[in-house]
Amino acid sequence: MSQKPGSILGGMFLTAGSCIGAGMLGLPILSGMAGFFPAILMTLLAWVFMTFTALLLVEVNGWFKGQVNIVTISEKAFGPKGKIVSWVLYLFLFYSLLIAYIAGSGSVFSAFLQKAFHIDFSPSIIGFLFVLSLGFVVYLGTRLVDVTNRFLMIALIIAYVGMMFLGVQKIDANLLQYQNWSYLILPLPILVTSFGFHNMIPSLTAYMNGDLKRMRITIIGGSLISLIIYTFWQVMILGIVPVFGENSISNVFSQGGEITKSLIHYLHSPWIIIFTQVFAFFAIITSFLAQSLSVMHFIADGLKVKPIKKNNRWLILLALIPPYLFALTYPGVFLKALSFAGGFCAVILFGILPALMAWVGRYSRKYSSKYHVIGGKISLIIAILFSSFLVLNELGRILGINIFINY
């Protein structure tokens, strides 16, 4: 008797939870430098692009009957070299994200305990408890992660609504009129990462028992939840925090910080402090659960072992111990690595590779799948060119070379 497919609603929440994380706290800083209207335009563009490439991954997952991951798919499409490239890109990107969530959990939750209860806890102790408790949830399997994630997403939404309720009353429409189109491309790398739920697709496909129609609904619905949350988040931040001056967006941008302190400064509300810190913490937790689960399945697929409970013990150790040790030992180094990983690895993994995989499967090797994304060759070429543009632009920005945009 076949197992009942997973819940579409649960899959949507897992997708949204994979998107909404620490990157959300940095998004308004980069988008704010461009201004509200350019920011919303880039957010919509990133959503369309990343949803399209996610659906391409659903298509190529249809080549297989069992649960696979990006390593197996890359090897089938490109051979052994494709397997190596995907391994390097995937581990570098998602270990970096896990490092961010572990490090962020320590600083955010210790600050929350101090503000709310006047209890001092070392961030390193918080980080250890964070990994230990949530790692155990992931070890127990996908369905427990799904159920846990639903409750966490409800708490996240409550905190988000609380922030929006307090913040919307303070929005200054004049601040939303600011525009600087020379910074138009600046937020795109972090937006690509912010919509980067693609690593969840193989796990979700298995969770849905290979039902690609349910997968399509799950992906579009989950990414749409993220789009709505990101849009209103940017409306609030960019309508409250000015671009210039003390505690401004440009000031935080120059310091490489995050936006919540500036938001708290302009709202002057003890409740916004609580809601903001709760939101930040649960955003990190939901992303950590989703990413840890997918990394564990990724390692299992690459090592050709089944992600069952007797194997999960050492799979979860391989997934979490390296990023935990890195976060504990080199917290400052990660910030630079994350910027590089988001601008290069995420775009290549979630932009170029899905389009190339679909091209090879459709037109070269004639693989069959129950689902095909619309657009034909033209849409695949556009996706590859757009991804290449982002990679070259990010490379130029890091090297100080203005390839496309004059920053």
PDB file of N, CA and C in Angstrom, residues 261-352:
ATOM      1  N   LYS A 261      17.729  47.128  14.400  1.00  0.00           N
ATOM      2  CA  LYS A 261      18.074  48.164  15.380  1.00  0.00           C
ATOM      3  C   LYS A 261      17.582  49.532  14.930  1.00  0.00           C
ATOM      4  N   SER A 262      17.721  49.828  13.648  1.00  0.00           N
ATOM      5  CA  SER A 262      17.226  51.103  13.122  1.00  0.00           C
ATOM      6  C   SER A 262      15.707  51.168  13.206  1.00  0.00           C
ATOM      7  N   LEU A 263      15.036  50.060  12.922  1.00  0.00           N
ATOM      8  CA  LEU A 263      13.577  50.024  13.007  1.00  0.00           C
ATOM      9  C   LEU A 263      13.116  50.308  14.427  1.00  0.00           C
ATOM     10  N   ILE A 264      13.752  49.663  15.395  1.00  0.00           N
ATOM     11  CA  ILE A 264      13.413  49.882  16.800  1.00  0.00           C
ATOM     12  C   ILE A 264      13.644  51.341  17.187  1.00  0.00           C
ATOM     13  N   HIS A 265      14.732  51.931  16.683  1.00  0.00           N
ATOM     14  CA  HIS A 265      15.071  53.326  16.999  1.00  0.00           C
ATOM     15  C   HIS A 265      13.960  54.279  16.566  1.00  0.00           C
ATOM     16  N   TYR A 266      13.380  54.063  15.396  1.00  0.00           N
ATOM     17  CA  TYR A 266      12.380  54.995  14.873  1.00  0.00           C
ATOM     18  C   TYR A 266      10.968  54.716  15.378  1.00  0.00           C
ATOM     19  N   LEU A 267      10.708  53.530  15.896  1.00  0.00           N
ATOM     20  CA  LEU A 267       9.364  53.222  16.383  1.00  0.00           C
ATOM     21  C   LEU A 267       9.189  53.524  17.864  1.00  0.00           C
ATOM     22  N   HIS A 268      10.259  53.458  18.641  1.00  0.00           N
ATOM     23  CA  HIS A 268      10.218  53.776  20.073  1.00  0.00           C
ATOM     24  C   HIS A 268       9.134  52.979  20.805  1.00  0.00           C
ATOM     25  N   SER A 269       9.051  51.709  20.535  1.00  0.00           N
ATOM     26  CA  SER A 269       8.010  50.879  21.146  1.00  0.00           C
ATOM     27  C   SER A 269       8.629  49.621  21.738  1.00  0.00           C
ATOM     28  N   PRO A 270       8.352  49.336  23.029  1.00  0.00           N
ATOM     29  CA  PRO A 270       8.885  48.097  23.612  1.00  0.00           C
ATOM     30  C   PRO A 270       8.302  46.849  22.947  1.00  0.00           C
ATOM     31  N   TRP A 271       7.046  46.956  22.463  1.00  0.00           N
ATOM     32  CA  TRP A 271       6.432  45.810  21.800  1.00  0.00           C
ATOM     33  C   TRP A 271       7.118  45.490  20.482  1.00  0.00           C
ATOM     34  N   ILE A 272       7.539  46.535  19.764  1.00  0.00           N
ATOM     35  CA  ILE A 272       8.207  46.281  18.487  1.00  0.00           C
ATOM     36  C   ILE A 272       9.540  45.586  18.712  1.00  0.00           C
ATOM     37  N   ILE A 273      10.165  45.851  19.856  1.00  0.00           N
ATOM     38  CA  ILE A 273      11.415  45.162  20.185  1.00  0.00           C
ATOM     39  C   ILE A 273      11.155  43.662  20.319  1.00  0.00           C
ATOM     40  N   ILE A 274      10.095  43.324  21.063  1.00  0.00           N
ATOM     41  CA  ILE A 274       9.763  41.913  21.270  1.00  0.00           C
ATOM     42  C   ILE A 274       9.361  41.247  19.959  1.00  0.00           C
ATOM     43  N   PHE A 275       8.447  41.893  19.222  1.00  0.00           N
ATOM     44  CA  PHE A 275       7.987  41.311  17.962  1.00  0.00           C
ATOM     45  C   PHE A 275       9.130  41.140  16.965  1.00  0.00           C
ATOM     46  N   THR A 276      10.008  42.133  16.897  1.00  0.00           N
ATOM     47  CA  THR A 276      11.119  42.075  15.948  1.00  0.00           C
ATOM     48  C   THR A 276      12.074  40.944  16.281  1.00  0.00           C
ATOM     49  N   GLN A 277      12.398  40.799  17.571  1.00  0.00           N
ATOM     50  CA  GLN A 277      13.336  39.757  17.966  1.00  0.00           C
ATOM     51  C   GLN A 277      12.714  38.367  17.851  1.00  0.00           C
ATOM     52  N   VAL A 278      11.422  38.248  18.179  1.00  0.00           N
ATOM     53  CA  VAL A 278      10.733  36.964  18.006  1.00  0.00           C
ATOM     54  C   VAL A 278      10.675  36.593  16.529  1.00  0.00           C
ATOM     55  N   PHE A 279      10.348  37.579  15.698  1.00  0.00           N
ATOM     56  CA  PHE A 279      10.293  37.339  14.257  1.00  0.00           C
ATOM     57  C   PHE A 279      11.649  36.880  13.729  1.00  0.00           C
ATOM     58  N   ALA A 280      12.712  37.585  14.130  1.00  0.00           N
ATOM     59  CA  ALA A 280      14.053  37.236  13.656  1.00  0.00           C
ATOM     60  C   ALA A 280      14.423  35.818  14.074  1.00  0.00           C
ATOM     61  N   PHE A 281      14.108  35.458  15.323  1.00  0.00           N
ATOM     62  CA  PHE A 281      14.489  34.143  15.825  1.00  0.00           C
ATOM     63  C   PHE A 281      13.723  33.029  15.123  1.00  0.00           C
ATOM     64  N   PHE A 282      12.403  33.195  14.954  1.00  0.00           N
ATOM     65  CA  PHE A 282      11.622  32.145  14.306  1.00  0.00           C
ATOM     66  C   PHE A 282      11.901  32.069  12.813  1.00  0.00           C
ATOM     67  N   ALA A 283      12.271  33.187  12.210  1.00  0.00           N
ATOM     68  CA  ALA A 283      12.688  33.142  10.806  1.00  0.00           C
ATOM     69  C   ALA A 283      13.932  32.284  10.651  1.00  0.00           C
ATOM     70  N   ILE A 284      14.860  32.423  11.598  1.00  0.00           N
ATOM     71  CA  ILE A 284      16.084  31.628  11.571  1.00  0.00           C
ATOM     72  C   ILE A 284      15.769  30.148  11.813  1.00  0.00           C
ATOM     73  N   ILE A 285      14.880  29.854  12.771  1.00  0.00           N
ATOM     74  CA  ILE A 285      14.554  28.462  13.089  1.00  0.00           C
ATOM     75  C   ILE A 285      13.899  27.753  11.904  1.00  0.00           C
ATOM     76  N   THR A 286      12.895  28.394  11.290  1.00  0.00           N
ATOM     77  CA  THR A 286      12.196  27.739  10.183  1.00  0.00           C
ATOM     78  C   THR A 286      13.137  27.460   9.020  1.00  0.00           C
ATOM     79  N   SER A 287      14.015  28.412   8.737  1.00  0.00           N
ATOM     80  CA  SER A 287      14.981  28.191   7.665  1.00  0.00           C
ATOM     81  C   SER A 287      15.974  27.100   8.038  1.00  0.00           C
ATOM     82  N   PHE A 288      16.408  27.102   9.297  1.00  0.00           N
ATOM     83  CA  PHE A 288      17.366  26.093   9.747  1.00  0.00           C
ATOM     84  C   PHE A 288      16.790  24.691   9.600  1.00  0.00           C
ATOM     85  N   LEU A 289      15.534  24.498  10.009  1.00  0.00           N
ATOM     86  CA  LEU A 289      14.906  23.181   9.885  1.00  0.00           C
ATOM     87  C   LEU A 289      14.846  22.732   8.431  1.00  0.00           C
ATOM     88  N   ALA A 290      14.388  23.635   7.568  1.00  0.00           N
ATOM     89  CA  ALA A 290      14.245  23.277   6.158  1.00  0.00           C
ATOM     90  C   ALA A 290      15.593  22.986   5.512  1.00  0.00           C
ATOM     91  N   GLN A 291      16.587  23.841   5.779  1.00  0.00           N
ATOM     92  CA  GLN A 291      17.899  23.663   5.159  1.00  0.00           C
ATOM     93  C   GLN A 291      18.610  22.432   5.712  1.00  0.00           C
ATOM     94  N   SER A 292      18.498  22.189   7.020  1.00  0.00           N
ATOM     95  CA  SER A 292      19.147  21.019   7.616  1.00  0.00           C
ATOM     96  C   SER A 292      18.589  19.732   7.035  1.00  0.00           C
ATOM     97  N   LEU A 293      17.268  19.686   6.869  1.00  0.00           N
ATOM     98  CA  LEU A 293      16.632  18.500   6.294  1.00  0.00           C
ATOM     99  C   LEU A 293      17.126  18.249   4.879  1.00  0.00           C
ATOM    100  N   SER A 294      17.198  19.300   4.085  1.00  0.00           N
ATOM    101  CA  SER A 294      17.612  19.127   2.694  1.00  0.00           C
ATOM    102  C   SER A 294      19.091  18.769   2.593  1.00  0.00           C
ATOM    103  N   VAL A 295      19.930  19.348   3.461  1.00  0.00           N
ATOM    104  CA  VAL A 295      21.357  19.013   3.448  1.00  0.00           C
ATOM    105  C   VAL A 295      21.565  17.555   3.842  1.00  0.00           C
ATOM    106  N   MET A 296      20.806  17.080   4.835  1.00  0.00           N
ATOM    107  CA  MET A 296      20.918  15.683   5.249  1.00  0.00           C
ATOM    108  C   MET A 296      20.542  14.749   4.098  1.00  0.00           C
ATOM    109  N   HIS A 297      19.456  15.056   3.398  1.00  0.00           N
ATOM    110  CA  HIS A 297      19.053  14.241   2.251  1.00  0.00           C
ATOM    111  C   HIS A 297      20.057  14.350   1.105  1.00  0.00           C
ATOM    112  N   PHE A 298      20.637  15.529   0.953  1.00  0.00           N
ATOM    113  CA  PHE A 298      21.648  15.741  -0.080  1.00  0.00           C
ATOM    114  C   PHE A 298      22.869  14.857   0.160  1.00  0.00           C
ATOM    115  N   ILE A 299      23.339  14.826   1.396  1.00  0.00           N
ATOM    116  CA  ILE A 299      24.497  13.998   1.741  1.00  0.00           C
ATOM    117  C   ILE A 299      24.160  12.516   1.563  1.00  0.00           C
ATOM    118  N   ALA A 300      22.959  12.129   1.982  1.00  0.00           N
ATOM    119  CA  ALA A 300      22.538  10.730   1.824  1.00  0.00           C
ATOM    120  C   ALA A 300      22.510  10.328   0.360  1.00  0.00           C
ATOM    121  N   ASP A 301      21.993  11.212  -0.481  1.00  0.00           N
ATOM    122  CA  ASP A 301      21.926  10.924  -1.913  1.00  0.00           C
ATOM    123  C   ASP A 301      23.317  10.821  -2.522  1.00  0.00           C
ATOM    124  N   GLY A 302      24.207  11.729  -2.130  1.00  0.00           N
ATOM    125  CA  GLY A 302      25.561  11.717  -2.674  1.00  0.00           C
ATOM    126  C   GLY A 302      26.357  10.498  -2.256  1.00  0.00           C
ATOM    127  N   LEU A 303      26.086  10.002  -1.036  1.00  0.00           N
ATOM    128  CA  LEU A 303      26.803   8.833  -0.522  1.00  0.00           C
ATOM    129  C   LEU A 303      26.063   7.522  -0.801  1.00  0.00           C
ATOM    130  N   LYS A 304      24.923   7.631  -1.510  1.00  0.00           N
ATOM    131  CA  LYS A 304      24.142   6.451  -1.909  1.00  0.00           C
ATOM    132  C   LYS A 304      23.651   5.645  -0.707  1.00  0.00           C
ATOM    133  N   VAL A 305      23.160   6.342   0.323  1.00  0.00           N
ATOM    134  CA  VAL A 305      22.543   5.669   1.464  1.00  0.00           C
ATOM    135  C   VAL A 305      21.122   6.200   1.626  1.00  0.00           C
ATOM    136  N   LYS A 306      20.246   5.384   2.201  1.00  0.00           N
ATOM    137  CA  LYS A 306      18.865   5.795   2.391  1.00  0.00           C
ATOM    138  C   LYS A 306      18.743   6.659   3.644  1.00  0.00           C
ATOM    139  N   PRO A 307      17.994   7.786   3.554  1.00  0.00           N
ATOM    140  CA  PRO A 307      17.803   8.648   4.726  1.00  0.00           C
ATOM    141  C   PRO A 307      16.760   8.079   5.681  1.00  0.00           C
ATOM    142  N   ILE A 308      17.074   6.904   6.257  1.00  0.00           N
ATOM    143  CA  ILE A 308      16.184   6.287   7.233  1.00  0.00           C
ATOM    144  C   ILE A 308      16.790   6.480   8.617  1.00  0.00           C
ATOM    145  N   LYS A 309      16.005   6.206   9.670  1.00  0.00           N
ATOM    146  CA  LYS A 309      16.396   6.598  11.018  1.00  0.00           C
ATOM    147  C   LYS A 309      17.743   6.021  11.453  1.00  0.00           C
ATOM    148  N   LYS A 310      18.043   4.778  11.067  1.00  0.00           N
ATOM    149  CA  LYS A 310      19.308   4.191  11.514  1.00  0.00           C
ATOM    150  C   LYS A 310      20.513   4.875  10.871  1.00  0.00           C
ATOM    151  N   ASN A 311      20.318   5.481   9.696  1.00  0.00           N
ATOM    152  CA  ASN A 311      21.395   6.233   9.043  1.00  0.00           C
ATOM    153  C   ASN A 311      21.381   7.716   9.406  1.00  0.00           C
ATOM    154  N   ASN A 312      20.222   8.210   9.867  1.00  0.00           N
ATOM    155  CA  ASN A 312      20.084   9.638  10.141  1.00  0.00           C
ATOM    156  C   ASN A 312      21.034  10.136  11.218  1.00  0.00           C
ATOM    157  N   ARG A 313      21.444   9.229  12.124  1.00  0.00           N
ATOM    158  CA  ARG A 313      22.307   9.641  13.231  1.00  0.00           C
ATOM    159  C   ARG A 313      23.600  10.264  12.728  1.00  0.00           C
ATOM    160  N   TRP A 314      24.275   9.573  11.820  1.00  0.00           N
ATOM    161  CA  TRP A 314      25.543  10.128  11.335  1.00  0.00           C
ATOM    162  C   TRP A 314      25.334  11.098  10.175  1.00  0.00           C
ATOM    163  N   LEU A 315      24.209  10.989   9.471  1.00  0.00           N
ATOM    164  CA  LEU A 315      23.917  11.962   8.415  1.00  0.00           C
ATOM    165  C   LEU A 315      23.701  13.351   9.003  1.00  0.00           C
ATOM    166  N   ILE A 316      22.978  13.432  10.124  1.00  0.00           N
ATOM    167  CA  ILE A 316      22.725  14.736  10.736  1.00  0.00           C
ATOM    168  C   ILE A 316      24.006  15.310  11.329  1.00  0.00           C
ATOM    169  N   LEU A 317      24.900  14.435  11.786  1.00  0.00           N
ATOM    170  CA  LEU A 317      26.196  14.919  12.281  1.00  0.00           C
ATOM    171  C   LEU A 317      27.013  15.525  11.143  1.00  0.00           C
ATOM    172  N   LEU A 318      27.026  14.859   9.989  1.00  0.00           N
ATOM    173  CA  LEU A 318      27.737  15.396   8.824  1.00  0.00           C
ATOM    174  C   LEU A 318      27.117  16.709   8.354  1.00  0.00           C
ATOM    175  N   ALA A 319      25.805  16.841   8.530  1.00  0.00           N
ATOM    176  CA  ALA A 319      25.112  18.049   8.082  1.00  0.00           C
ATOM    177  C   ALA A 319      25.357  19.232   9.011  1.00  0.00           C
ATOM    178  N   LEU A 320      25.449  18.991  10.324  1.00  0.00           N
ATOM    179  CA  LEU A 320      25.434  20.103  11.277  1.00  0.00           C
ATOM    180  C   LEU A 320      26.752  20.372  11.996  1.00  0.00           C
ATOM    181  N   ILE A 321      27.582  19.350  12.191  1.00  0.00           N
ATOM    182  CA  ILE A 321      28.822  19.575  12.939  1.00  0.00           C
ATOM    183  C   ILE A 321      29.759  20.557  12.232  1.00  0.00           C
ATOM    184  N   PRO A 322      30.036  20.404  10.913  1.00  0.00           N
ATOM    185  CA  PRO A 322      30.938  21.375  10.258  1.00  0.00           C
ATOM    186  C   PRO A 322      30.467  22.825  10.359  1.00  0.00           C
ATOM    187  N   PRO A 323      29.196  23.147  10.040  1.00  0.00           N
ATOM    188  CA  PRO A 323      28.788  24.547  10.178  1.00  0.00           C
ATOM    189  C   PRO A 323      28.771  25.029  11.619  1.00  0.00           C
ATOM    190  N   TYR A 324      28.462  24.135  12.568  1.00  0.00           N
ATOM    191  CA  TYR A 324      28.475  24.551  13.976  1.00  0.00           C
ATOM    192  C   TYR A 324      29.881  24.935  14.414  1.00  0.00           C
ATOM    193  N   LEU A 325      30.855  24.097  14.079  1.00  0.00           N
ATOM    194  CA  LEU A 325      32.242  24.397  14.447  1.00  0.00           C
ATOM    195  C   LEU A 325      32.725  25.675  13.773  1.00  0.00           C
ATOM    196  N   PHE A 326      32.319  25.884  12.518  1.00  0.00           N
ATOM    197  CA  PHE A 326      32.712  27.095  11.802  1.00  0.00           C
ATOM    198  C   PHE A 326      32.099  28.324  12.451  1.00  0.00           C
ATOM    199  N   ALA A 327      30.808  28.240  12.803  1.00  0.00           N
ATOM    200  CA  ALA A 327      30.134  29.374  13.441  1.00  0.00           C
ATOM    201  C   ALA A 327      30.746  29.682  14.797  1.00  0.00           C
ATOM    202  N   LEU A 328      31.177  28.649  15.487  1.00  0.00           N
ATOM    203  CA  LEU A 328      31.773  28.823  16.811  1.00  0.00           C
ATOM    204  C   LEU A 328      33.166  29.420  16.729  1.00  0.00           C
ATOM    205  N   THR A 329      33.919  29.026  15.706  1.00  0.00           N
ATOM    206  CA  THR A 329      35.327  29.410  15.612  1.00  0.00           C
ATOM    207  C   THR A 329      35.560  30.654  14.772  1.00  0.00           C
ATOM    208  N   TYR A 330      34.858  30.776  13.650  1.00  0.00           N
ATOM    209  CA  TYR A 330      35.104  31.886  12.718  1.00  0.00           C
ATOM    210  C   TYR A 330      33.810  32.629  12.355  1.00  0.00           C
ATOM    211  N   PRO A 331      33.133  33.237  13.323  1.00  0.00           N
ATOM    212  CA  PRO A 331      31.865  33.910  12.998  1.00  0.00           C
ATOM    213  C   PRO A 331      32.032  35.092  12.055  1.00  0.00           C
ATOM    214  N   GLY A 332      33.159  35.813  12.147  1.00  0.00           N
ATOM    215  CA  GLY A 332      33.367  36.980  11.298  1.00  0.00           C
ATOM    216  C   GLY A 332      33.673  36.632   9.856  1.00  0.00           C
ATOM    217  N   VAL A 333      34.391  35.536   9.636  1.00  0.00           N
ATOM    218  CA  VAL A 333      34.780  35.139   8.286  1.00  0.00           C
ATOM    219  C   VAL A 333      33.554  34.766   7.456  1.00  0.00           C
ATOM    220  N   PHE A 334      32.540  34.237   8.100  1.00  0.00           N
ATOM    221  CA  PHE A 334      31.369  33.764   7.374  1.00  0.00           C
ATOM    222  C   PHE A 334      30.664  34.868   6.595  1.00  0.00           C
ATOM    223  N   LEU A 335      30.616  36.082   7.152  1.00  0.00           N
ATOM    224  CA  LEU A 335      29.868  37.149   6.499  1.00  0.00           C
ATOM    225  C   LEU A 335      30.385  37.417   5.094  1.00  0.00           C
ATOM    226  N   LYS A 336      31.708  37.389   4.928  1.00  0.00           N
ATOM    227  CA  LYS A 336      32.284  37.570   3.597  1.00  0.00           C
ATOM    228  C   LYS A 336      31.982  36.361   2.709  1.00  0.00           C
ATOM    229  N   ALA A 337      32.065  35.173   3.296  1.00  0.00           N
ATOM    230  CA  ALA A 337      31.783  33.956   2.524  1.00  0.00           C
ATOM    231  C   ALA A 337      30.324  33.904   2.083  1.00  0.00           C
ATOM    232  N   LEU A 338      29.417  34.389   2.947  1.00  0.00           N
ATOM    233  CA  LEU A 338      27.999  34.366   2.607  1.00  0.00           C
ATOM    234  C   LEU A 338      27.691  35.268   1.421  1.00  0.00           C
ATOM    235  N   SER A 339      28.329  36.433   1.398  1.00  0.00           N
ATOM    236  CA  SER A 339      28.114  37.358   0.284  1.00  0.00           C
ATOM    237  C   SER A 339      28.554  36.726  -1.032  1.00  0.00           C
ATOM    238  N   PHE A 340      29.717  36.086  -1.008  1.00  0.00           N
ATOM    239  CA  PHE A 340      30.214  35.416  -2.218  1.00  0.00           C
ATOM    240  C   PHE A 340      29.318  34.239  -2.596  1.00  0.00           C
ATOM    241  N   ALA A 341      28.912  33.460  -1.583  1.00  0.00           N
ATOM    242  CA  ALA A 341      28.079  32.282  -1.851  1.00  0.00           C
ATOM    243  C   ALA A 341      26.738  32.673  -2.451  1.00  0.00           C
ATOM    244  N   GLY A 342      26.132  33.740  -1.929  1.00  0.00           N
ATOM    245  CA  GLY A 342      24.839  34.159  -2.447  1.00  0.00           C
ATOM    246  C   GLY A 342      24.925  34.699  -3.854  1.00  0.00           C
ATOM    247  N   GLY A 343      25.995  35.466  -4.141  1.00  0.00           N
ATOM    248  CA  GLY A 343      26.126  36.082  -5.449  1.00  0.00           C
ATOM    249  C   GLY A 343      26.547  35.126  -6.545  1.00  0.00           C
ATOM    250  N   PHE A 344      27.218  34.052  -6.177  1.00  0.00           N
ATOM    251  CA  PHE A 344      27.728  33.123  -7.187  1.00  0.00           C
ATOM    252  C   PHE A 344      27.064  31.747  -7.094  1.00  0.00           C
ATOM    253  N   CYS A 345      27.212  31.091  -5.939  1.00  0.00           N
ATOM    254  CA  CYS A 345      26.734  29.707  -5.830  1.00  0.00           C
ATOM    255  C   CYS A 345      25.229  29.599  -6.005  1.00  0.00           C
ATOM    256  N   ALA A 346      24.466  30.498  -5.365  1.00  0.00           N
ATOM    257  CA  ALA A 346      23.006  30.417  -5.466  1.00  0.00           C
ATOM    258  C   ALA A 346      22.536  30.640  -6.894  1.00  0.00           C
ATOM    259  N   VAL A 347      23.143  31.605  -7.578  1.00  0.00           N
ATOM    260  CA  VAL A 347      22.736  31.897  -8.954  1.00  0.00           C
ATOM    261  C   VAL A 347      23.073  30.729  -9.881  1.00  0.00           C
ATOM    262  N   ILE A 348      24.245  30.132  -9.691  1.00  0.00           N
ATOM    263  CA  ILE A 348      24.637  29.001 -10.542  1.00  0.00           C
ATOM    264  C   ILE A 348      23.788  27.767 -10.230  1.00  0.00           C
ATOM    265  N   LEU A 349      23.634  27.465  -8.920  1.00  0.00           N
ATOM    266  CA  LEU A 349      22.868  26.285  -8.521  1.00  0.00           C
ATOM    267  C   LEU A 349      21.399  26.388  -8.899  1.00  0.00           C
ATOM    268  N   PHE A 350      20.809  27.556  -8.672  1.00  0.00           N
ATOM    269  CA  PHE A 350      19.361  27.700  -8.809  1.00  0.00           C
ATOM    270  C   PHE A 350      18.945  28.412 -10.084  1.00  0.00           C
ATOM    271  N   GLY A 351      19.913  28.872 -10.862  1.00  0.00           N
ATOM    272  CA  GLY A 351      19.598  29.548 -12.108  1.00  0.00           C
ATOM    273  C   GLY A 351      20.134  28.818 -13.322  1.00  0.00           C
ATOM    274  N   ILE A 352      21.459  28.725 -13.404  1.00  0.00           N
ATOM    275  CA  ILE A 352      22.086  28.130 -14.584  1.00  0.00           C
ATOM    276  C   ILE A 352      21.866  26.618 -14.649  1.00  0.00           C
TER     277      ILE A 352
END
